[in-house]
Coordinates of C-alpha atoms in Angstrom, one line a residue:
M545 CA -39.6 -38.6 -55.5
C546 CA -39.6 -35.1 -54.0
G547 CA -37.7 -32.0 -53.6
I548 CA -35.9 -31.1 -50.3
A549 CA -34.4 -28.0 -49.0
G550 CA -33.4 -26.3 -45.8
A551 CA -31.0 -23.9 -43.9
V552 CA -29.5 -24.1 -40.3
N553 CA -27.8 -21.0 -38.6
L554 CA -27.2 -22.0 -34.9
R555 CA -27.1 -18.5 -33.9
G556 CA -30.6 -18.1 -35.2
K557 CA -29.5 -15.7 -38.0
L558 CA -31.5 -17.0 -40.7
K559 CA -32.9 -15.1 -43.7
T560 CA -36.3 -16.5 -43.2
E561 CA -38.6 -14.1 -45.0
E562 CA -36.3 -13.6 -47.8
C563 CA -36.1 -17.3 -48.7
L564 CA -39.2 -18.9 -47.7
S565 CA -41.3 -18.5 -50.9
G566 CA -38.3 -18.7 -53.2
M567 CA -36.7 -22.0 -52.0
L568 CA -40.1 -23.6 -52.0
R569 CA -41.1 -22.3 -55.3
S570 CA -37.9 -23.4 -56.9
L571 CA -38.4 -27.2 -56.2
K572 CA -42.1 -27.0 -57.0
R573 CA -41.7 -29.0 -60.3
R574 CA -40.0 -31.9 -58.4
G575 CA -43.1 -32.2 -56.2
P576 CA -46.2 -30.9 -57.7
D577 CA -48.6 -32.7 -55.3
A578 CA -48.0 -31.2 -51.9
S579 CA -45.7 -29.0 -50.0
G580 CA -44.5 -28.3 -46.4
I581 CA -42.4 -26.0 -44.2
R582 CA -41.3 -26.6 -40.7
M583 CA -39.5 -23.5 -39.1
F584 CA -37.5 -23.6 -35.8
D585 CA -35.3 -21.2 -34.0
C586 CA -32.1 -22.3 -35.8
A587 CA -33.4 -24.1 -38.7
L588 CA -35.8 -24.1 -41.9
L589 CA -36.9 -27.4 -43.5
F590 CA -38.7 -27.3 -46.9
H591 CA -40.3 -30.2 -48.8
T592 CA -42.2 -30.5 -52.2
R593 CA -44.0 -33.8 -52.7
L594 CA -44.6 -36.3 -55.6
A595 CA -47.0 -38.6 -54.1
V596 CA -46.0 -42.1 -55.2
V597 CA -46.5 -44.3 -52.0
D598 CA -48.9 -43.9 -49.1
I599 CA -50.5 -40.7 -50.6
E600 CA -52.5 -40.1 -47.5
N601 CA -49.8 -40.7 -44.7
G602 CA -46.4 -39.5 -46.4
T603 CA -46.9 -35.8 -46.0
Q604 CA -43.5 -34.1 -45.2
P605 CA -41.7 -32.6 -43.2
M606 CA -42.4 -35.5 -40.9
E607 CA -41.9 -35.7 -37.2
A608 CA -41.5 -38.0 -34.4
E609 CA -40.5 -37.9 -30.6
Y610 CA -38.3 -40.4 -28.9
G611 CA -36.5 -40.1 -25.6
G612 CA -37.3 -36.4 -25.1
E613 CA -36.0 -35.5 -28.5
R614 CA -38.0 -34.2 -31.7
Y615 CA -36.9 -35.6 -34.9
T616 CA -38.0 -33.8 -38.2
I617 CA -37.1 -35.4 -41.6
V618 CA -37.3 -34.3 -45.3
Y619 CA -36.9 -37.0 -47.6
N620 CA -36.4 -37.5 -51.3
G621 CA -36.2 -41.1 -52.7
E622 CA -37.6 -44.5 -52.5
L623 CA -36.6 -47.3 -50.0
Y624 CA -36.8 -50.7 -51.8
N625 CA -36.4 -52.7 -48.6
T626 CA -39.0 -50.8 -46.6
E627 CA -41.0 -53.8 -45.4
E628 CA -37.9 -55.6 -44.3
V629 CA -36.6 -52.6 -42.2
R630 CA -40.1 -52.0 -40.9
R631 CA -40.3 -55.7 -39.7
E632 CA -36.9 -55.1 -37.9
L633 CA -38.2 -52.1 -36.3
A634 CA -41.4 -53.5 -35.2
A635 CA -39.7 -56.3 -33.7
L636 CA -38.1 -53.6 -31.3
G637 CA -41.2 -52.3 -30.5
E638 CA -41.7 -49.5 -33.3
T639 CA -45.3 -48.6 -34.3
F640 CA -46.2 -47.0 -37.7
T641 CA -49.2 -44.9 -38.7
G642 CA -48.9 -45.5 -42.4
H643 CA -46.9 -47.5 -44.9
S644 CA -44.7 -44.9 -46.3
D645 CA -41.0 -45.2 -46.5
T646 CA -40.5 -41.9 -45.0
E647 CA -41.8 -43.0 -41.8
V648 CA -39.6 -46.1 -41.9
V649 CA -36.3 -44.1 -42.8
L650 CA -37.2 -41.6 -40.0
K651 CA -37.6 -44.2 -37.3
A652 CA -34.7 -46.3 -38.6
Y653 CA -32.5 -43.1 -38.0
I654 CA -33.9 -42.5 -34.6
R655 CA -33.1 -46.1 -33.7
W656 CA -29.7 -46.6 -35.3
K657 CA -28.7 -43.0 -36.2
K658 CA -26.2 -43.2 -39.3
D659 CA -26.1 -46.8 -38.9
C660 CA -29.3 -47.0 -40.8
L661 CA -27.8 -46.5 -43.8
S662 CA -26.2 -49.9 -44.0
R663 CA -29.7 -51.3 -43.7
F664 CA -31.3 -49.4 -46.5
N665 CA -31.6 -50.6 -50.0
G666 CA -32.9 -47.7 -52.2
I667 CA -32.1 -44.2 -53.7
F668 CA -32.4 -41.3 -51.4
A669 CA -31.3 -37.9 -50.0
F670 CA -32.3 -36.7 -46.9
A671 CA -31.9 -34.7 -43.7
V672 CA -33.2 -35.0 -40.2
W673 CA -33.0 -31.9 -37.7
E674 CA -32.8 -33.1 -34.0
K675 CA -34.6 -30.0 -32.2
K676 CA -33.0 -30.5 -28.6
E677 CA -29.4 -31.3 -29.9
H678 CA -29.4 -28.4 -32.6
R679 CA -28.2 -31.2 -35.0
L680 CA -28.7 -31.9 -38.8
F681 CA -28.0 -34.9 -40.1
F682 CA -27.9 -35.3 -43.9
T683 CA -26.7 -38.2 -46.4
R684 CA -27.1 -39.4 -50.1
D685 CA -27.5 -43.0 -51.4
R686 CA -24.6 -45.0 -52.1
M687 CA -24.8 -44.7 -56.0
G688 CA -25.7 -41.1 -56.1
V689 CA -29.0 -41.4 -57.9
K690 CA -30.7 -38.7 -55.7
P691 CA -28.9 -35.3 -55.6
F692 CA -27.9 -33.3 -52.4
F693 CA -26.4 -29.8 -53.0
Y694 CA -25.1 -27.7 -50.2
S695 CA -23.2 -24.4 -49.2
F696 CA -21.7 -23.4 -46.1
R697 CA -20.8 -19.7 -45.5
N698 CA -20.8 -17.3 -42.7
G699 CA -22.0 -20.0 -40.3
T700 CA -24.9 -20.9 -42.2
F701 CA -25.4 -24.5 -43.8
V702 CA -27.9 -24.4 -46.8
F703 CA -29.0 -27.4 -48.7
G704 CA -31.3 -28.5 -51.4
S705 CA -32.2 -31.1 -54.3
E706 CA -31.0 -28.8 -57.0
I707 CA -28.8 -25.8 -57.2
K708 CA -31.5 -23.4 -57.9
A709 CA -33.0 -23.9 -54.3
L710 CA -29.7 -22.8 -52.8
L711 CA -29.5 -19.8 -55.2
E712 CA -32.7 -18.5 -53.6
Y713 CA -31.0 -18.2 -50.2
P714 CA -29.6 -14.7 -49.5
G715 CA -25.8 -14.9 -49.7
V716 CA -25.4 -17.8 -52.0
E717 CA -24.4 -16.2 -55.2
P718 CA -24.0 -17.4 -58.7
V719 CA -20.3 -16.7 -58.9
I720 CA -17.8 -19.0 -60.8
D721 CA -14.2 -18.9 -60.4
R722 CA -11.2 -20.5 -62.1
N723 CA -12.3 -24.0 -60.7
G724 CA -15.8 -23.3 -62.2
I725 CA -14.6 -22.3 -65.7
A726 CA -12.6 -25.4 -65.8
E727 CA -15.7 -27.6 -64.9
L728 CA -17.6 -25.9 -67.7
L729 CA -14.8 -25.9 -70.6
F730 CA -12.9 -29.0 -69.7
V731 CA -15.1 -31.4 -67.6
G732 CA -18.7 -30.5 -68.7
P733 CA -21.2 -31.7 -69.2
G734 CA -19.7 -34.0 -66.6
R735 CA -18.8 -32.5 -63.0
T736 CA -15.9 -33.4 -60.9
P737 CA -17.4 -35.4 -58.0
G738 CA -18.4 -33.1 -55.2
Y739 CA -18.1 -29.9 -57.3
G740 CA -21.4 -27.6 -57.8
V741 CA -19.3 -25.6 -60.4
F742 CA -20.6 -22.4 -58.7
R743 CA -17.9 -21.1 -56.2
D744 CA -19.8 -21.7 -52.8
I745 CA -21.7 -24.7 -53.9
S746 CA -20.8 -28.5 -53.3
E747 CA -22.5 -31.7 -53.8
L748 CA -22.4 -34.6 -51.5
K749 CA -20.8 -37.4 -53.0
P750 CA -22.4 -40.7 -53.5
G751 CA -22.1 -42.8 -50.2
Q752 CA -21.6 -39.8 -48.0
C753 CA -23.2 -38.6 -44.9
G754 CA -22.5 -35.6 -42.6
S755 CA -23.7 -33.5 -40.0
F756 CA -23.8 -29.9 -38.9
S757 CA -24.0 -28.9 -35.4
S758 CA -22.3 -26.9 -32.5
D759 CA -19.2 -29.4 -33.5
G760 CA -19.0 -27.8 -36.9
L761 CA -19.6 -29.4 -40.2
H762 CA -18.3 -33.0 -40.7
I763 CA -18.6 -35.1 -44.0
E764 CA -17.8 -38.7 -44.0
T765 CA -17.8 -41.6 -46.5
Y766 CA -20.2 -44.7 -45.6
W767 CA -20.0 -46.6 -48.3
R768 CA -17.5 -47.3 -51.3
L769 CA -16.6 -50.0 -53.8
K770 CA -14.5 -52.5 -52.3
D771 CA -12.6 -55.2 -54.0
R772 CA -12.5 -59.0 -53.2
V773 CA -11.3 -62.4 -54.4
H774 CA -14.1 -63.7 -56.6
T775 CA -14.5 -67.3 -55.9
D776 CA -17.9 -68.2 -57.6
S777 CA -17.8 -70.2 -60.9
F778 CA -19.1 -68.8 -64.0
E779 CA -22.4 -70.5 -63.7
E780 CA -22.8 -69.6 -60.1
T781 CA -22.1 -65.9 -61.1
A782 CA -24.7 -65.9 -63.8
E783 CA -27.2 -67.3 -61.5
H784 CA -26.5 -64.8 -58.9
I785 CA -26.7 -61.8 -61.3
R786 CA -30.0 -63.0 -62.6
F787 CA -31.4 -63.2 -59.0
L788 CA -29.9 -59.7 -58.2
V789 CA -31.2 -58.0 -61.4
T790 CA -34.4 -59.6 -61.3
D791 CA -34.8 -58.9 -57.5
A792 CA -34.0 -55.3 -58.1
I793 CA -36.4 -54.7 -60.8
R794 CA -39.1 -56.5 -58.9
R795 CA -38.7 -54.4 -55.6
Q796 CA -38.8 -51.1 -57.8
L797 CA -42.2 -51.9 -59.2
V798 CA -44.0 -51.2 -56.0
S799 CA -46.0 -48.0 -56.4
D800 CA -49.5 -46.7 -55.6
V801 CA -49.5 -44.6 -59.0
P802 CA -49.4 -45.8 -62.6
I803 CA -45.8 -47.2 -63.6
G804 CA -44.3 -48.1 -67.0
T805 CA -41.0 -48.6 -68.4
F806 CA -38.7 -47.0 -70.9
L807 CA -38.1 -49.4 -73.9
S808 CA -35.2 -48.8 -76.6
G809 CA -35.1 -52.3 -77.7
G810 CA -31.6 -52.7 -76.5
L811 CA -30.6 -55.4 -73.8
D812 CA -30.8 -53.3 -70.5
S813 CA -34.4 -51.8 -71.1
S814 CA -35.7 -55.0 -72.7
I815 CA -34.6 -57.0 -69.5
I816 CA -36.3 -54.4 -67.1
S817 CA -39.4 -54.3 -69.2
A818 CA -39.7 -58.2 -69.5
V819 CA -39.3 -58.7 -65.7
A820 CA -42.0 -55.9 -65.2
A821 CA -44.3 -57.4 -67.9
N822 CA -44.3 -60.7 -66.2
Y823 CA -45.0 -58.8 -62.8
F824 CA -48.0 -57.0 -64.2
R825 CA -49.2 -60.1 -65.8
E826 CA -49.4 -61.9 -62.5
Q827 CA -51.3 -58.9 -61.1
G828 CA -53.7 -59.4 -64.4
E829 CA -52.5 -56.1 -65.7
R830 CA -50.7 -55.0 -68.9
L831 CA -47.5 -52.9 -68.8
D832 CA -47.2 -49.5 -70.5
T833 CA -43.9 -49.3 -72.6
F834 CA -42.5 -46.0 -73.9
S835 CA -39.8 -45.1 -76.6
V836 CA -38.5 -42.1 -78.2
T837 CA -37.3 -41.2 -82.0
Y838 CA -37.1 -38.0 -84.3
T839 CA -38.8 -36.8 -87.0
D840 CA -37.6 -38.5 -90.3
N841 CA -34.8 -40.1 -88.3
Q842 CA -35.1 -43.3 -90.3
K843 CA -34.5 -41.3 -93.4
Y844 CA -31.2 -39.7 -92.3
F845 CA -29.8 -42.5 -90.3
R846 CA -26.2 -43.5 -91.1
T847 CA -24.8 -46.4 -89.5
S848 CA -21.5 -46.1 -87.3
R849 CA -19.3 -47.9 -85.1
F850 CA -21.3 -46.7 -82.0
Q851 CA -24.7 -46.8 -83.4
P852 CA -24.8 -49.7 -85.7
T853 CA -28.6 -50.0 -86.2
T854 CA -31.7 -47.9 -85.7
D855 CA -33.9 -49.0 -82.6
E856 CA -37.4 -49.1 -84.3
P857 CA -37.4 -52.8 -85.5
Y858 CA -36.2 -54.0 -82.2
I859 CA -38.6 -51.8 -80.2
R860 CA -41.4 -53.3 -82.2
L861 CA -40.4 -56.8 -81.8
M862 CA -40.0 -56.6 -77.9
A863 CA -43.2 -54.7 -77.6
D864 CA -44.9 -57.5 -79.4
F865 CA -43.2 -60.0 -77.3
L866 CA -44.2 -58.3 -74.1
G867 CA -47.7 -57.6 -75.2
S868 CA -47.2 -54.4 -73.7
K869 CA -49.3 -51.1 -74.3
H870 CA -46.6 -49.3 -76.3
H871 CA -46.2 -45.6 -76.8
T872 CA -43.7 -43.9 -79.2
F873 CA -42.9 -40.3 -79.0
I874 CA -41.8 -38.5 -82.0
V875 CA -39.7 -35.6 -81.2
D876 CA -39.8 -32.6 -83.9
N877 CA -36.3 -31.5 -84.4
E878 CA -37.1 -27.6 -84.2
Q879 CA -38.8 -28.3 -80.8
L880 CA -35.6 -30.3 -79.9
A881 CA -33.5 -27.2 -80.2
F882 CA -36.0 -24.9 -78.7
A883 CA -35.9 -27.1 -75.5
L884 CA -32.2 -26.7 -75.0
K885 CA -32.8 -24.0 -72.7
R886 CA -35.5 -25.4 -70.8
A887 CA -33.1 -28.5 -70.2
V888 CA -30.6 -25.8 -68.7
D889 CA -33.5 -24.5 -66.4
A890 CA -34.1 -28.1 -65.2
R891 CA -30.4 -29.1 -64.7
D892 CA -29.1 -25.5 -63.4
L893 CA -26.3 -26.1 -65.8
P894 CA -25.2 -26.6 -69.4
G895 CA -25.9 -30.1 -70.0
M896 CA -25.7 -32.9 -72.7
A897 CA -27.3 -30.7 -75.3
D898 CA -30.0 -32.4 -77.2
V899 CA -29.4 -35.6 -75.2
D900 CA -31.0 -33.7 -72.4
S901 CA -33.6 -31.8 -74.1
S902 CA -35.0 -34.8 -75.9
L903 CA -35.2 -36.6 -72.7
L904 CA -37.0 -33.7 -71.1
L905 CA -39.4 -33.6 -73.8
F906 CA -39.7 -37.5 -73.7
C907 CA -40.5 -37.5 -69.9
E908 CA -42.9 -34.8 -70.5
E909 CA -44.8 -37.2 -72.6
I910 CA -44.5 -40.2 -70.4
R911 CA -45.7 -38.1 -67.5
R912 CA -49.2 -37.8 -69.4
H913 CA -49.5 -41.7 -68.9
V914 CA -47.7 -42.6 -65.6
T915 CA -46.3 -41.3 -62.6
V916 CA -43.3 -43.6 -62.4
A917 CA -41.1 -45.5 -64.9
L918 CA -38.2 -47.7 -64.9
S919 CA -35.0 -47.0 -66.8
G920 CA -31.9 -49.0 -67.9
E921 CA -29.1 -46.6 -66.9
C922 CA -26.1 -47.9 -64.9
A923 CA -25.8 -51.4 -66.8
D924 CA -22.9 -50.4 -69.2
E925 CA -21.0 -48.9 -66.2
I926 CA -21.2 -51.9 -64.0
F927 CA -21.1 -54.9 -66.6
G928 CA -18.4 -53.2 -68.8
G929 CA -20.7 -52.2 -71.9
Y930 CA -19.0 -49.2 -73.2
P931 CA -16.4 -49.2 -76.3
W932 CA -13.7 -48.0 -73.8
Y933 CA -13.9 -51.0 -71.6
R934 CA -13.4 -53.5 -74.5
D935 CA -10.9 -51.6 -76.9
E936 CA -7.4 -52.2 -75.7
K937 CA -6.1 -49.0 -77.1
I938 CA -8.7 -47.0 -75.7
R939 CA -8.5 -48.7 -72.3
A940 CA -4.8 -48.2 -71.9
A941 CA -5.0 -44.4 -72.8
Y942 CA -4.1 -41.8 -70.2
G943 CA -7.0 -39.9 -68.8
F944 CA -10.8 -40.3 -69.0
P945 CA -11.9 -42.4 -71.9
W946 CA -15.0 -40.3 -72.7
A947 CA -13.1 -36.7 -72.6
Q948 CA -10.1 -37.2 -74.9
S949 CA -10.5 -33.6 -76.3
T950 CA -8.7 -31.5 -74.2
D951 CA -6.6 -30.0 -76.8
M952 CA -9.6 -29.1 -78.8
R953 CA -11.3 -27.7 -75.7
Q954 CA -8.3 -25.6 -75.0
K955 CA -8.7 -23.7 -78.2
F956 CA -12.1 -22.5 -77.0
L957 CA -11.0 -21.0 -73.9
A958 CA -10.9 -17.0 -74.4
P959 CA -7.8 -15.5 -75.0
S960 CA -7.8 -13.8 -71.7
L961 CA -7.9 -17.0 -69.7
R962 CA -5.5 -19.1 -71.4
T963 CA -2.5 -18.1 -69.3
K964 CA -4.6 -18.4 -66.2
I965 CA -6.2 -22.1 -66.9
D966 CA -4.3 -25.1 -68.2
G967 CA -6.9 -27.6 -69.4
H968 CA -4.5 -30.5 -69.3
A969 CA -3.3 -29.7 -65.8
E970 CA -6.8 -29.5 -64.6
I971 CA -7.9 -32.9 -66.2
S972 CA -4.8 -34.7 -65.1
A973 CA -5.2 -33.5 -61.5
R974 CA -8.8 -34.8 -61.4
Y975 CA -7.7 -38.1 -63.2
E976 CA -4.9 -38.9 -60.9
A977 CA -7.0 -38.1 -57.8
T978 CA -9.7 -40.5 -59.1
L979 CA -7.0 -43.4 -59.5
A980 CA -5.7 -42.9 -56.1
E981 CA -9.3 -43.7 -54.7
V982 CA -9.7 -47.2 -56.6
D983 CA -9.7 -49.9 -54.3
K984 CA -8.0 -53.3 -55.7
A985 CA -7.2 -56.5 -54.3
E986 CA -3.6 -57.8 -54.1
G987 CA -2.2 -59.8 -56.8
L988 CA -4.3 -58.6 -59.8
S989 CA -3.2 -58.8 -63.4
P990 CA -2.5 -55.5 -65.3
V991 CA -5.7 -56.0 -67.1
E992 CA -7.7 -56.7 -64.2
S993 CA -6.1 -53.8 -62.5
R994 CA -6.9 -51.3 -65.1
L995 CA -10.4 -52.5 -65.3
R996 CA -11.0 -51.9 -61.5
E997 CA -10.0 -48.1 -62.4
M998 CA -12.3 -48.2 -65.4
V999 CA -15.2 -49.2 -63.4
H1000 CA -14.6 -46.9 -60.6
M1001 CA -14.0 -43.9 -62.9
N1002 CA -17.2 -44.7 -64.8
M1003 CA -19.4 -45.1 -61.7
Y1004 CA -18.1 -41.9 -60.1
W1005 CA -17.9 -39.7 -63.2
F1006 CA -19.6 -40.7 -66.4
M1007 CA -22.5 -42.5 -64.6
Q1008 CA -23.0 -39.6 -62.3
T1009 CA -23.6 -37.3 -65.6
L1010 CA -26.2 -39.6 -66.8
L1011 CA -28.0 -39.9 -63.4
D1012 CA -27.9 -36.0 -63.2
R1013 CA -29.4 -36.0 -66.5
K1014 CA -32.2 -38.7 -65.9
D1015 CA -33.1 -37.1 -62.7
R1016 CA -33.3 -33.5 -63.6
M1017 CA -35.0 -34.0 -66.9
S1018 CA -37.6 -36.2 -65.4
M1019 CA -38.3 -34.5 -62.2
Y1020 CA -38.8 -31.2 -64.3
S1021 CA -42.1 -32.8 -65.2
G1022 CA -42.9 -34.4 -61.9
L1023 CA -41.8 -37.7 -63.2
E1024 CA -40.0 -40.4 -60.9
V1025 CA -37.6 -42.6 -62.7
R1026 CA -36.2 -45.4 -61.1
V1027 CA -32.9 -47.3 -62.1
P1028 CA -32.9 -50.9 -61.0
F1029 CA -29.2 -51.7 -62.3
C1030 CA -28.0 -48.9 -59.9
D1031 CA -28.9 -51.5 -56.9
H1032 CA -25.8 -51.3 -54.7
R1033 CA -25.8 -55.0 -54.5
I1034 CA -25.2 -55.5 -58.2
A1035 CA -22.4 -53.0 -58.2
E1036 CA -20.7 -54.6 -55.0
Y1037 CA -20.9 -58.0 -56.8
M1038 CA -19.9 -57.1 -60.1
Y1039 CA -16.8 -54.9 -59.1
S1040 CA -14.7 -58.2 -58.5
V1041 CA -16.1 -60.2 -61.3
P1042 CA -13.1 -61.3 -63.7
W1043 CA -13.3 -59.5 -67.2
E1044 CA -13.2 -62.8 -68.8
M1045 CA -16.6 -63.5 -67.4
K1046 CA -17.9 -60.0 -67.8
E1047 CA -16.9 -60.3 -71.4
Y1048 CA -18.3 -64.0 -71.8
Q1049 CA -18.0 -65.0 -75.6
G1050 CA -16.3 -61.9 -76.5
M1051 CA -19.7 -59.7 -76.2
E1052 CA -20.1 -56.6 -74.4
K1053 CA -22.0 -57.4 -71.2
G1054 CA -21.7 -61.1 -72.0
L1055 CA -22.1 -62.3 -68.7
L1056 CA -25.4 -60.4 -68.4
R1057 CA -26.6 -61.7 -71.6
Y1058 CA -25.9 -65.0 -70.5
A1059 CA -27.7 -64.6 -67.2
V1060 CA -31.0 -63.5 -69.0
K1061 CA -31.2 -66.6 -71.2
G1062 CA -34.9 -67.3 -71.7
L1063 CA -36.1 -63.9 -70.6
L1064 CA -36.0 -62.0 -74.1
P1065 CA -36.0 -63.0 -77.8
E1066 CA -32.8 -63.9 -79.0
E1067 CA -32.4 -61.1 -81.5
I1068 CA -33.1 -58.7 -78.5
R1069 CA -30.4 -60.5 -76.2
T1070 CA -27.6 -60.9 -78.8
R1071 CA -28.1 -57.2 -80.1
K1072 CA -25.1 -55.1 -80.3
K1073 CA -25.1 -52.2 -77.9
S1074 CA -26.6 -49.0 -79.4
P1075 CA -26.6 -45.7 -77.3
Y1076 CA -29.4 -43.5 -76.4
P1077 CA -30.9 -42.4 -79.8
K1078 CA -30.1 -39.0 -81.1
T1079 CA -31.3 -37.1 -84.1
H1080 CA -29.6 -37.6 -87.6
N1081 CA -31.9 -35.0 -89.3
P1082 CA -30.0 -32.0 -90.9
Q1083 CA -32.9 -29.7 -89.9
Y1084 CA -31.7 -29.8 -86.2
T1085 CA -28.3 -28.8 -87.3
A1086 CA -29.7 -26.0 -89.3
V1087 CA -31.9 -24.8 -86.3
V1088 CA -28.8 -24.7 -83.8
S1089 CA -26.6 -23.4 -86.4
S1090 CA -29.0 -20.2 -86.6
M1091 CA -29.2 -20.0 -83.0
L1092 CA -25.4 -20.0 -82.4
R1093 CA -25.3 -17.4 -85.4
E1094 CA -27.5 -15.1 -83.4
I1095 CA -25.0 -15.4 -80.3
L1096 CA -22.0 -14.6 -82.5
D1097 CA -23.9 -11.5 -83.9
D1098 CA -24.4 -10.2 -80.4
T1099 CA -20.9 -8.6 -79.2
D1100 CA -22.3 -8.6 -75.7
A1101 CA -23.3 -12.0 -75.4
P1102 CA -21.8 -13.2 -71.9
I1103 CA -20.2 -16.5 -73.4
F1104 CA -17.4 -14.2 -74.8
G1105 CA -16.2 -13.8 -71.2
L1106 CA -15.4 -17.4 -71.4
V1107 CA -15.1 -18.7 -74.9
D1108 CA -13.1 -17.4 -77.9
R1109 CA -15.2 -16.1 -80.7
D1110 CA -13.4 -17.6 -83.6
A1111 CA -13.6 -21.0 -82.0
L1112 CA -17.3 -20.6 -81.9
L1113 CA -17.6 -19.6 -85.5
G1114 CA -15.5 -22.6 -86.4
L1115 CA -18.4 -25.0 -85.1
L1116 CA -20.3 -23.8 -87.9
G1117 CA -18.0 -25.5 -90.4
D1118 CA -18.9 -28.8 -91.8
E1119 CA -15.7 -30.3 -91.1
F1120 CA -16.1 -30.2 -87.2
T1121 CA -16.6 -33.9 -86.1
Q1122 CA -14.6 -34.3 -82.9
P1123 CA -16.5 -35.5 -80.1
W1124 CA -16.9 -33.1 -77.0
Y1125 CA -18.1 -35.6 -74.6
G1126 CA -18.5 -39.3 -75.2
Q1127 CA -19.7 -40.5 -78.6
L1128 CA -23.2 -38.7 -78.5
M1129 CA -21.8 -35.0 -78.5
T1130 CA -20.1 -34.0 -81.9
G1131 CA -20.7 -30.7 -83.9
P1132 CA -24.3 -30.2 -83.4
Q1133 CA -24.2 -31.3 -79.9
T1134 CA -21.0 -29.0 -79.3
M1135 CA -23.1 -26.0 -80.7
A1136 CA -26.0 -26.8 -78.7
Y1137 CA -23.8 -26.9 -75.3
M1138 CA -22.4 -23.6 -76.3
I1139 CA -25.9 -22.1 -76.6
Q1140 CA -26.8 -23.8 -73.4
L1141 CA -23.7 -22.2 -71.8
N1142 CA -24.6 -18.7 -72.9
Y1143 CA -28.1 -19.1 -71.8
W1144 CA -27.0 -20.2 -68.6
L1145 CA -24.6 -17.3 -67.9
E1146 CA -27.3 -14.9 -69.0
K1147 CA -30.3 -16.6 -67.1
Y1148 CA -28.5 -17.1 -63.8
R1149 CA -26.6 -13.8 -63.9
V1150 CA -23.5 -15.5 -63.4
R1151 CA -20.5 -13.4 -62.3
I1152 CA -17.0 -14.4 -63.1
E1153 CA -14.3 -13.7 -60.4
L1154 CA -10.9 -15.0 -60.9

């Protein structure tokens, strides 16, 4: 994986000297191995590289000539069907100097233009400058795994893998308006699809591409979830799912550098680790697996509806079953709190509090051993693993199921903003717009109709929050994380599978569990879902409480321009247990989110302009 950035002004009025070092430096963590710049009369292209495949020949920006035109690409991602696309191009007469997917992507674009996207299976964001035509083409993968932020002001189009790169370009300023405040206090740590929170920053949505030329800025959707009539039997469906999941995992094990897997002892990471371990065994090698926990977590753990068991016994069982070289990372709770600010540095926004900072620390540790790791994100969204899919009352409730806290959030709004921003109206507008996008086949039952809405909401909202988190926290340490369940073929097929199949035998992800029979120990295959582990140690709560008190004691703290002081003070009470976002962000995490918000406002020198 890599970092990409660039700027185009067709009148040649680029702020070259002011942004050259800053934009490149801002993305160095994403690509610590190499960097490159291409300067044209109307365009700048930047690239920082994390070398994973074809280390010698994959240098970027990469150029090629065809038909009198010079094409230059900056590319962030991995193409998992590189060899199939390469063979198709070779049959048409194309030749290649190396085996990098970057060269395949570039030549596929030259040959087929935007139609190349329908041939790709992978995670990517890239931009191609056509020198003669003075045209920039840019795109993002179907599922939104790789980021692409952009800003268009005063005739200049600026883009980058992260917000920090755009803010290095003169004229792109850290300003939030009413919409940005609503994102932070009513949507955060999620983001409305396409929003960049800052006033002049947007994000290309999953499955979108665009161009900037003398014809203007044009953005279009090249892929979205489409419903159809599912005609396969249950056995055929399970067999096809086993093939798709296994194929996706095996494709993503290709690497010229060390590779491992996350292993929580849950269903999803165990499936990935099992397929990977078998693949490594075929090569005469041993898989590295990684898990995370917290100091004294076993001592303070309390069972709950959402987290019925600890992970440790299942991790040991699975690691022994795999015969993997297993690494357990224990996070110190004070270290976890102090890493909250670095997590903001990585995400460029307040995030999922210690759920972010723990992953950041975990990824730093993994990077000591491997450069690439596979992780189990996206299975719950696609296969229906969350409680809000299965609980009829939650499923039927109006609004986003992970964010039923608007009344509580409204109380945090600073008094000066309460007459200007209506949280319920903001969330309702976003919710209704999302439902209007859902594709449904004719004749669906009310339950199936609602579940299509749930899948769409989860994939384009909740899943994007988790993918943001995984990309930023991992790339901050130069670790590439791949997410096999995010293969678009799995999403396309599963979208129309009836709920009675998905929930086979009344279990969450029952179809997936059935499909992988024989691959895992039964204790793992039938284990009830348990979310990403969080700390239960009261030391963490004590540390973040102290950090919040420091903010409350500072009358000039920037957070008071957005948040009511009394509401913040109320977080210090023991009675605050309502979730801020999903089941993982309750009292301590809400405090941590506010700490992150204050730090973000201060560090990024955010201006509020209503």
